[in-house]
XYZ file of C-alpha atoms in Angstrom:
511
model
C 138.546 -34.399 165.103
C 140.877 -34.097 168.150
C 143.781 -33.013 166.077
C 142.124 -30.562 163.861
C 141.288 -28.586 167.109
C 144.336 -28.902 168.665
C 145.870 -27.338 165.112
C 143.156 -24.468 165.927
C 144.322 -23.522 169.313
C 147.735 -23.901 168.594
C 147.129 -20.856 166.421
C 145.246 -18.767 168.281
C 148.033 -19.377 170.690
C 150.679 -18.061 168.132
C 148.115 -15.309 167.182
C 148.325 -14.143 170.539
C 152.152 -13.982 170.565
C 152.586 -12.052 167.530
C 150.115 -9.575 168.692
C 151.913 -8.528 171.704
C 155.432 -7.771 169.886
C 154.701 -4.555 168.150
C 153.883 -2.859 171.460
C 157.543 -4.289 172.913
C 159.164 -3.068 169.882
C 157.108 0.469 170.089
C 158.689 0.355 174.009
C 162.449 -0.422 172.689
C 162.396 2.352 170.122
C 160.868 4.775 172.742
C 163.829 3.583 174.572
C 165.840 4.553 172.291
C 164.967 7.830 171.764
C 165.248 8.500 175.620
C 168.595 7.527 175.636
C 169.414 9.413 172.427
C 167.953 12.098 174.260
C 169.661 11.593 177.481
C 172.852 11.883 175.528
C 172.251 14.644 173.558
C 170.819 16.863 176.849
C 174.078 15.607 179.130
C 177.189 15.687 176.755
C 175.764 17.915 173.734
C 173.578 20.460 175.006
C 176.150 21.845 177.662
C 178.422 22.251 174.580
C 176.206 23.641 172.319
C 175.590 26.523 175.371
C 179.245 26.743 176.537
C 179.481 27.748 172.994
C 176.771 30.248 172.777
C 178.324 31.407 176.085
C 181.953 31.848 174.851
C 180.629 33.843 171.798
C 178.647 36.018 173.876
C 181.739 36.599 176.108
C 183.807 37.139 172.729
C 180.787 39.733 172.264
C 181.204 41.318 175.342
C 184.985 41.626 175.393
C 184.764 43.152 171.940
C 182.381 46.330 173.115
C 183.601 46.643 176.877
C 187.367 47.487 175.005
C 185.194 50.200 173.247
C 185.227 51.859 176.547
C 189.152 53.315 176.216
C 188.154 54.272 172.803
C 185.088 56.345 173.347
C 187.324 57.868 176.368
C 189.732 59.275 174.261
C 187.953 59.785 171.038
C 186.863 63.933 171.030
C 183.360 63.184 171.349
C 181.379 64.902 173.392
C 178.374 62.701 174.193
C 178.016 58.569 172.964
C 176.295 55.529 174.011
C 177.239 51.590 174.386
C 175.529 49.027 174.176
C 176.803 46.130 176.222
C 175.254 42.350 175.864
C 175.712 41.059 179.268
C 172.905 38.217 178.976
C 173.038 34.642 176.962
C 170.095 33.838 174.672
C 170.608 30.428 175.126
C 169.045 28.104 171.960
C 165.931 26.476 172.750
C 165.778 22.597 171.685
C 162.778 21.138 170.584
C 162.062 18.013 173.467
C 165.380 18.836 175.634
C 165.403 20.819 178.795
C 166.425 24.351 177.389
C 167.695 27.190 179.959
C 166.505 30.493 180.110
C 167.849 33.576 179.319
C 170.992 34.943 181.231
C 171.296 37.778 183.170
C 174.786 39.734 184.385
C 175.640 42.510 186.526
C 176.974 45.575 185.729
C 178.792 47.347 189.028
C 180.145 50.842 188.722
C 183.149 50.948 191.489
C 183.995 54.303 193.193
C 187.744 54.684 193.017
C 190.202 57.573 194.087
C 192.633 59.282 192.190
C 195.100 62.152 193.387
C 197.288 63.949 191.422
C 200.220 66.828 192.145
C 202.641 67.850 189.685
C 204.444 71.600 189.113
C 203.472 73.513 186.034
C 205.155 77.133 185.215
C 206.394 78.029 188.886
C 202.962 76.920 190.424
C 201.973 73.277 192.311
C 198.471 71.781 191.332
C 197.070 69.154 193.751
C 193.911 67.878 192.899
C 191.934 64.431 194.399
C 189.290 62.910 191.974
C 186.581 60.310 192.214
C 186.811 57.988 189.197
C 185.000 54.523 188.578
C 185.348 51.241 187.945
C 182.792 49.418 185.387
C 182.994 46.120 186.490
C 180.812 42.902 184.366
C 179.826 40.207 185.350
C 178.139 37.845 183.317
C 176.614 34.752 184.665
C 177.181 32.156 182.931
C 175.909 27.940 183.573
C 178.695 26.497 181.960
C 181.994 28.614 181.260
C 183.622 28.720 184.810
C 183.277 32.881 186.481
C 185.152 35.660 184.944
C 184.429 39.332 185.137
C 185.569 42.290 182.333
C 186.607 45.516 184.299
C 187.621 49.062 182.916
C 189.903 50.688 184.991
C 191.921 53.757 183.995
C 192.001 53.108 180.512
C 192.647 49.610 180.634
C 190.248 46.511 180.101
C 191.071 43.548 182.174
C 189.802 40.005 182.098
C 189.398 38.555 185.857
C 189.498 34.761 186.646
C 189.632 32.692 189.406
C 193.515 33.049 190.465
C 194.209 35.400 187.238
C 193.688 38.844 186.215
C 195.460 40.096 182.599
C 194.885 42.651 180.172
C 192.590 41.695 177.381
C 193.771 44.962 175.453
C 197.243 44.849 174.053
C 198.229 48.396 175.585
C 196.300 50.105 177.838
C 195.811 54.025 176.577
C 196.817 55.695 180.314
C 200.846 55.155 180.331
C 203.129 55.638 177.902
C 206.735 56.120 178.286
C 206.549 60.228 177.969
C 202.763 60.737 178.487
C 200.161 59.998 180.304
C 196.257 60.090 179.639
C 194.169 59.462 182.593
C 190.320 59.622 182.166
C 188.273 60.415 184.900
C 184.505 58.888 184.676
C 182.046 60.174 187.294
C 179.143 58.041 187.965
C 176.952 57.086 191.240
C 177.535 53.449 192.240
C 175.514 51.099 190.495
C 175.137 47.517 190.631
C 172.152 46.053 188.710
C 171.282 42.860 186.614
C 170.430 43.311 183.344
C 170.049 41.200 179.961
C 171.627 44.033 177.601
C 172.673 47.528 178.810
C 173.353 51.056 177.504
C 176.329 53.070 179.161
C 175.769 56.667 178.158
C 178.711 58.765 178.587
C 178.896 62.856 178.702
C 182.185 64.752 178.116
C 182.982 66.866 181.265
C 186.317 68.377 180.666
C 188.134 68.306 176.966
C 192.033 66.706 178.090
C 194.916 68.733 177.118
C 198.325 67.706 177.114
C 200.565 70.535 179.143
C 204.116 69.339 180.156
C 204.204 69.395 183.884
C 207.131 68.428 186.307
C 207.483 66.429 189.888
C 204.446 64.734 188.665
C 203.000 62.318 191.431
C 199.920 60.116 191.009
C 198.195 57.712 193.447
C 195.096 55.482 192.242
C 192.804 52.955 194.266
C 192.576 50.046 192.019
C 191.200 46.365 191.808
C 193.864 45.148 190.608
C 197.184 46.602 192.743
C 199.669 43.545 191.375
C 198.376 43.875 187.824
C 199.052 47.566 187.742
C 202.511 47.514 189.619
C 203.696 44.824 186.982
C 202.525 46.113 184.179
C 203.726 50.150 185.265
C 207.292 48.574 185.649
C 207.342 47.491 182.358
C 206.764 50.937 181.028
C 208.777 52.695 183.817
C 212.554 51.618 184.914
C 213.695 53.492 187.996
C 215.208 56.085 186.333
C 211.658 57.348 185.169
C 209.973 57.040 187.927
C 209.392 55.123 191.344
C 206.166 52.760 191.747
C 205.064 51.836 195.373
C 201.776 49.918 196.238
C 199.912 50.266 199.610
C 196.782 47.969 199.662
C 194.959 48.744 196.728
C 196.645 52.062 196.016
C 199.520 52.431 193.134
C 201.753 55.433 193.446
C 203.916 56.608 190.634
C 206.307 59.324 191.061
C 207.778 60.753 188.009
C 211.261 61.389 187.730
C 211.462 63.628 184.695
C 209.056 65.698 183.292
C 206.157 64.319 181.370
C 202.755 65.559 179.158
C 199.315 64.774 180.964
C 196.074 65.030 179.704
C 193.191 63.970 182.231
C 189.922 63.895 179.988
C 186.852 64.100 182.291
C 183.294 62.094 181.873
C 180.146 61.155 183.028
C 178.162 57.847 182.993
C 174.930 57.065 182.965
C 173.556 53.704 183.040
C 169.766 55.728 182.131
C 169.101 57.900 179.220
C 169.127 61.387 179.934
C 167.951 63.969 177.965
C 169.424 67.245 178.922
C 171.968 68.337 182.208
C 173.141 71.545 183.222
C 176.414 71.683 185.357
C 178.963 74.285 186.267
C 182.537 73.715 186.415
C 184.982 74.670 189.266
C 187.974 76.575 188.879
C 191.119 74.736 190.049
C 194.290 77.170 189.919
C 194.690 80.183 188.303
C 198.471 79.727 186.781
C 201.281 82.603 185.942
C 204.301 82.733 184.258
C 206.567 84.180 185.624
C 205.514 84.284 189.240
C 207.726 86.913 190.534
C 209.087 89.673 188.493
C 211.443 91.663 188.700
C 211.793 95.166 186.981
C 213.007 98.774 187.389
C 211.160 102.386 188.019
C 209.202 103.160 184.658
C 210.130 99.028 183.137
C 207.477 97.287 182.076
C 206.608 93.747 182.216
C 204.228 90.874 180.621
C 202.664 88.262 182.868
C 201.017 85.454 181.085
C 197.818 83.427 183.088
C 196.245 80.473 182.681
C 193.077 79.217 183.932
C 192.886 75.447 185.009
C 189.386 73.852 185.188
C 188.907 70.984 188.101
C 190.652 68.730 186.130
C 193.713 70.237 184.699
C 192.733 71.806 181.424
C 192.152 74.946 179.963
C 189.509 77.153 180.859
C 188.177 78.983 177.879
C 186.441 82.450 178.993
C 187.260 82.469 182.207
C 186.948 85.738 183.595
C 190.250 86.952 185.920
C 190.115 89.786 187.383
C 193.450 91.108 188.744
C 194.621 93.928 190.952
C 197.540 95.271 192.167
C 198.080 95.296 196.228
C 200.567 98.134 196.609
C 199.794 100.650 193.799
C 202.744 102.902 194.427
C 205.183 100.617 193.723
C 203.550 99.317 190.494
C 200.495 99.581 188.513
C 198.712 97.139 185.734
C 198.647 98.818 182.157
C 195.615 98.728 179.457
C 196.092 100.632 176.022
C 198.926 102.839 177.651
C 197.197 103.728 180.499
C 197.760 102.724 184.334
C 195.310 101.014 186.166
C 194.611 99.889 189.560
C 192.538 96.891 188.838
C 191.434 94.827 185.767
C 189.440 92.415 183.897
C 190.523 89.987 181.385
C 189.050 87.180 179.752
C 190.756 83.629 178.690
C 191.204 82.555 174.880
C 190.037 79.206 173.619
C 193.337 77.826 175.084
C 192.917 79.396 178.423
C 195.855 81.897 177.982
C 195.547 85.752 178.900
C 198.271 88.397 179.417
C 198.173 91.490 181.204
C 201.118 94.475 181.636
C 202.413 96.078 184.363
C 204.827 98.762 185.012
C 207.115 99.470 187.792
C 206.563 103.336 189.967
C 208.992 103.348 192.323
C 211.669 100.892 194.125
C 209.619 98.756 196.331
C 207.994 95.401 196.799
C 204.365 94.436 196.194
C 201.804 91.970 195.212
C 199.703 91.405 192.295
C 196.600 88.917 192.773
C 194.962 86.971 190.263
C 191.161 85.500 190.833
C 188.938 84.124 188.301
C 185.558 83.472 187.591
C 184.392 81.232 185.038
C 180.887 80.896 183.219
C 178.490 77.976 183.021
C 175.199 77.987 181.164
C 172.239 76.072 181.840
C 169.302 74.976 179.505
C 168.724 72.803 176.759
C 169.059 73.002 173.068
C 165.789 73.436 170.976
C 167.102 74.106 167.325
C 166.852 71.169 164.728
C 168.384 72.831 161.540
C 170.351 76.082 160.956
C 171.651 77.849 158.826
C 175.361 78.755 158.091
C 176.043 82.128 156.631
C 179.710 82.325 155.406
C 181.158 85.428 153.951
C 184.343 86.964 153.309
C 185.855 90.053 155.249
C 186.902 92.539 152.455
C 190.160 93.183 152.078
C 191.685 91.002 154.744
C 191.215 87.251 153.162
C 189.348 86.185 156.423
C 185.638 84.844 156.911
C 182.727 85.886 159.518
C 180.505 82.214 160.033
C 176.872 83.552 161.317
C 174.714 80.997 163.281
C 171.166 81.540 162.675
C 168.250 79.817 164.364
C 165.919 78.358 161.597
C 163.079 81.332 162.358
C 166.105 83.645 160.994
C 166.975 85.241 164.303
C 170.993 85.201 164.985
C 171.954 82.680 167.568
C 175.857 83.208 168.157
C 178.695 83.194 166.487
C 181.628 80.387 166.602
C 184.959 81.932 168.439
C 188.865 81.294 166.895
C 189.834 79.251 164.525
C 193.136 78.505 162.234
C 192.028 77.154 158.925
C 188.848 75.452 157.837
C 190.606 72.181 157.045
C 191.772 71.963 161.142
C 189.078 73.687 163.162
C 189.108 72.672 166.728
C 186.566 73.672 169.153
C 185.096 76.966 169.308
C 183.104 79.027 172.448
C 179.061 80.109 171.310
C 179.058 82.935 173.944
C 177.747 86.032 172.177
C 175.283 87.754 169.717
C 177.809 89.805 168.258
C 179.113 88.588 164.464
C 182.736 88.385 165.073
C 184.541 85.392 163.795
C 187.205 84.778 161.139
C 189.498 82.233 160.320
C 192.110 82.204 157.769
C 191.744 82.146 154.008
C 189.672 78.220 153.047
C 192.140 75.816 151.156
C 191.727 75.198 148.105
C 189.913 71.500 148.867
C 187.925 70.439 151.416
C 186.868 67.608 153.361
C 183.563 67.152 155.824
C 184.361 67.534 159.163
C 182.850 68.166 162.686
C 182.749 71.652 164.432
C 182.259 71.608 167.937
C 181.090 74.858 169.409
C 181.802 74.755 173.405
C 181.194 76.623 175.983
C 183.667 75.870 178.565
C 184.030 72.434 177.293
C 180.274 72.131 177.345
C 178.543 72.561 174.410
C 176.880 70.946 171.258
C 177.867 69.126 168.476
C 177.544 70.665 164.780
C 177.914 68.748 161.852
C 179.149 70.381 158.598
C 179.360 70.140 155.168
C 181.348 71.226 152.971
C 180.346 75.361 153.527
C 184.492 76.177 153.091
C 183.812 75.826 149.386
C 182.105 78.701 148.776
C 179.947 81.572 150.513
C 176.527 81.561 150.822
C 173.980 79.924 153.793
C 174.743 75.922 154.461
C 172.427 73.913 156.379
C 174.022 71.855 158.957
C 172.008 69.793 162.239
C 172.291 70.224 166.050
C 172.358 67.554 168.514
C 172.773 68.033 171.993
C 175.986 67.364 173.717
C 176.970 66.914 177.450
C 176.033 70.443 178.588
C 173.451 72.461 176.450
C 173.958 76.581 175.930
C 170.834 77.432 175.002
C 166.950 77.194 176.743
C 164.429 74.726 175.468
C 162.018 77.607 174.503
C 163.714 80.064 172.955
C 167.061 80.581 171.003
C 168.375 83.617 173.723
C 171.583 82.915 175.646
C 171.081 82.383 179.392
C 173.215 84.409 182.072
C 175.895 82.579 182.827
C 176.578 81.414 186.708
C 180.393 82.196 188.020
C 181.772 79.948 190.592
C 184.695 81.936 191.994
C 188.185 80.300 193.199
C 188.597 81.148 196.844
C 191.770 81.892 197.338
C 193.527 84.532 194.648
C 197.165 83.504 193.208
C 199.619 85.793 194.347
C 202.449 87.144 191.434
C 205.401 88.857 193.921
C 206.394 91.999 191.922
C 209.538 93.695 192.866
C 210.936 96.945 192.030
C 214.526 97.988 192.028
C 216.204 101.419 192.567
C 217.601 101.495 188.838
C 215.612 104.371 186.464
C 217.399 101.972 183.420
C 214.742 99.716 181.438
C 213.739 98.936 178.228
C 210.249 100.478 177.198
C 207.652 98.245 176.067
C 204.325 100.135 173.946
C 201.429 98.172 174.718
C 198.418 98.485 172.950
């Protein structure tokens, strides 16, 4: 009897034993999993987000080197999106981070400018800015994207380089410069749209003792990579602090393209634009009793380029020694009004042997308002008899809106002023094939953006769409032009006109 219950409790001893080991095992596969776990969040999760971080900076290089693009590009208004965030994955049962945010700092920076064009010296001191990123990142170590004068620059700790190839401001023979205006921002954001608004259309003119100091981040990076482009026969390149100073040896084309950036959506802006220097060729003359003369003027805007209908009005300080002329007759005093290129040329004719002074001042226009039309239509017909076309722009209620100004050919139209009611346009005779383009009509480099078809091909009404563009020429509520506003250059340019005692000169019929 004694053995049979020892057997018994030996069993429920065993019993006991085995019961306990599925709760140990549970424990060591639990275990398991933590260190798994532990593993996976220390050594695989930082890579899997270092990754997601050095795609988004791939990302972000990839649309900040937009920025030289859009700068140069024709357009009058555009927008960029920038991704300055991470959207980091999220792991089930690992710690996941959140979201990223960056900053995006706009950087006041100077720019002055002095070169000699014609006979004349233009000085001129800018604002421009620096659009500096910053993303913040957990993992990848800091490092900022900057624009900066046409260049965009990667930033490290002890490094700075270009991440584009070539910047677009300096070239051997020519320079582009764009000037953005903006109001100093710094602000963190996930994702970001810059907004930028054409100012001032750059033209290339060929300009001489050309001089140009910037404030820049990045003084070394500049002075290297200027000496590269210019040996010291081109030019001389000096750095004080953070400014760079190049002065050019030879002569050389500039073209300083003007913006503005927003970092908020805006709708509609008005602005007027500032005369800068009212430019003659030649700017002394010399003629004889009864000779006649041409002087040819051109109207700068703020930033270098041409003024299209500017108004100049020029008079003559000593009127007995010479006189302007219009259609054959002498005048006193005159108005005259700048082409699409900013050119105008007025006459004069010598009276008697003396020396005098002719003076040159301009006005120029600026419209405010918006833009309210959606759709219009495009009324092309042929001039009889001459081979040449008059382009109507009519408001989609029928009533005539403007006209579009000069052009060369319909295959190569450029940009065109919208100033009057008056049907008076004509290019030369359409090709015989024709591609889509875009037809800017501007109004001082401010203007809208029309879209065409292909309405060379043949006469009859085309419809085309309107968006608005940096500056609007028309009100919200109506389709009438409004007055323009003149901002008038102080100080008149002075052409010295002298006249000699000889009564020999060649006659010139002006009409």
């Amino acid at each position: 009897m004694k053995s049979k219950k020892s057997k018994k409790s030996k069993k429920s001893n065993l019993d006991t034993n085995f019961g306990v080991s599925p709760v140990v095992g549970m424990i060591l596969i639990l275990a398991i999993i933590a260190g798994i776990m532990a593993i996976i969040q220390t050594e695989y999760v930082p890579k899997w987000d270092y990754q997601k971080e050095a795609q988004n900076f791939n990302v972000l290089t990839s649309e900040a080197s937009r920025i030289p693009e859009i700068l140069t590009s024709g357009v009058t208004s555009t927008s960029l999106h920038i991704d300055v965030g991470v959207n980091y994955p999220q792991y089930p049962f690992l710690v996941n981070p959140l979201s990223s945010y960056g900053v995006i700092e706009v950087i006041p920076e100077n720019v002055s400018i002095s070169y000699k064009v014609y006979d004349n010296t233009v000085k001129e001191n800018y604002t421009s800015s620096a659009i500096v990123i910053r993303p913040v990142y957990l993992y990848m170590p800091e490092i900022n994207i900057t624009y900066e004068y046409g260049a965009v620059i990667e930033y490290g700790k002890n490094y700075a380089k270009p991440i584009m190839l070539n910047q677009i401001a300096f070239s051997r023979n020519e320079i582009t410069l764009p000037i953005v205006n903006s109001t100093k921002v710094l602000t963190a954001v996930k994702t970001i749209n810059l907004h930028f608004f054409l100012l001032s259309r750059g033209v290339g003119k060929k300009v001489y003792n050309l001089t140009i100091s910037f404030k820049t981040l990045y003084p070394k990076l500049w002075k290297s990579k200027l000496e590269k482009i210019y040996n010291d026969s081109l030019a001389k390149i000096s750095v004080s602090g953070n400014v760079v100073t190049v002065r050019f040896k030879s002569a050389m084309i500039v073209s300083i393209p003007a913006w503005c950036m927003y970092t908020k959506p805006v709708s509609s802006r008005t602005s007027t634009m500032q005369v800068s220097a009212v430019v003659t060729q030649p700017s002394q003359v010399y003629l004889n009793p009864q000779g006649r003369s041409s002087i040819t003027i051109q109207v700068l805007d703020k930033y270098g380029n041409p003024a299209s209908n500017a108004s100049v009005r020029v008079w003559v300080a000593n009127t007995s020694v010479c006189k302007l002329l219009v259609n054959n007759a002498l005048v006193d005093s005159l108005n005259t009004t700048t082409g699409i290129d900013g050119l105008s040329v007025v006459y004069i004719e010598g009276l008697k042997q003396g020396n005098t002074k002719i003076f040159l001042q301009s006005d120029i226009p600026a419209t405010k308002g918006g833009y309210n039309l959606s759709v219009v239509l495009i009324n092309v017909t042929k001039k009889a008899g001459v081979g040449r076309y008059t382009i109507d722009i009519i408001h989609a209620n029928g009533s005539l809106v403007g006209y579009y100004g000069y052009g060369r050919c319909c295959r190569c139209w450029n940009y065109y002023n919208v100033y009057s009611y008056d049907i008076l346009a004509s290019v030369s005779p359409k090709p015989d094939k024709f591609t889509p383009v875009n037809v800017y009509f501007l109004n001082n480099s401010e203007g809208v953006l029309i879209q065409t078809t292909e309405f060379c091909n043949s006469s009859g009404y085309v419809h085309v769409s309107i968006t608005a563009g940096v500056y609007t020429t028309y009100p919200l509520d109506d389709s009438k032009v409004v007055p323009p506003q003149y901002l008038v250059d102080e100080k008149p340019t002075e052409v010295v006109v002298s006249v000699g005692a000889s009564s020999t000169s060649k006659q010139i019929n002006y009409t």
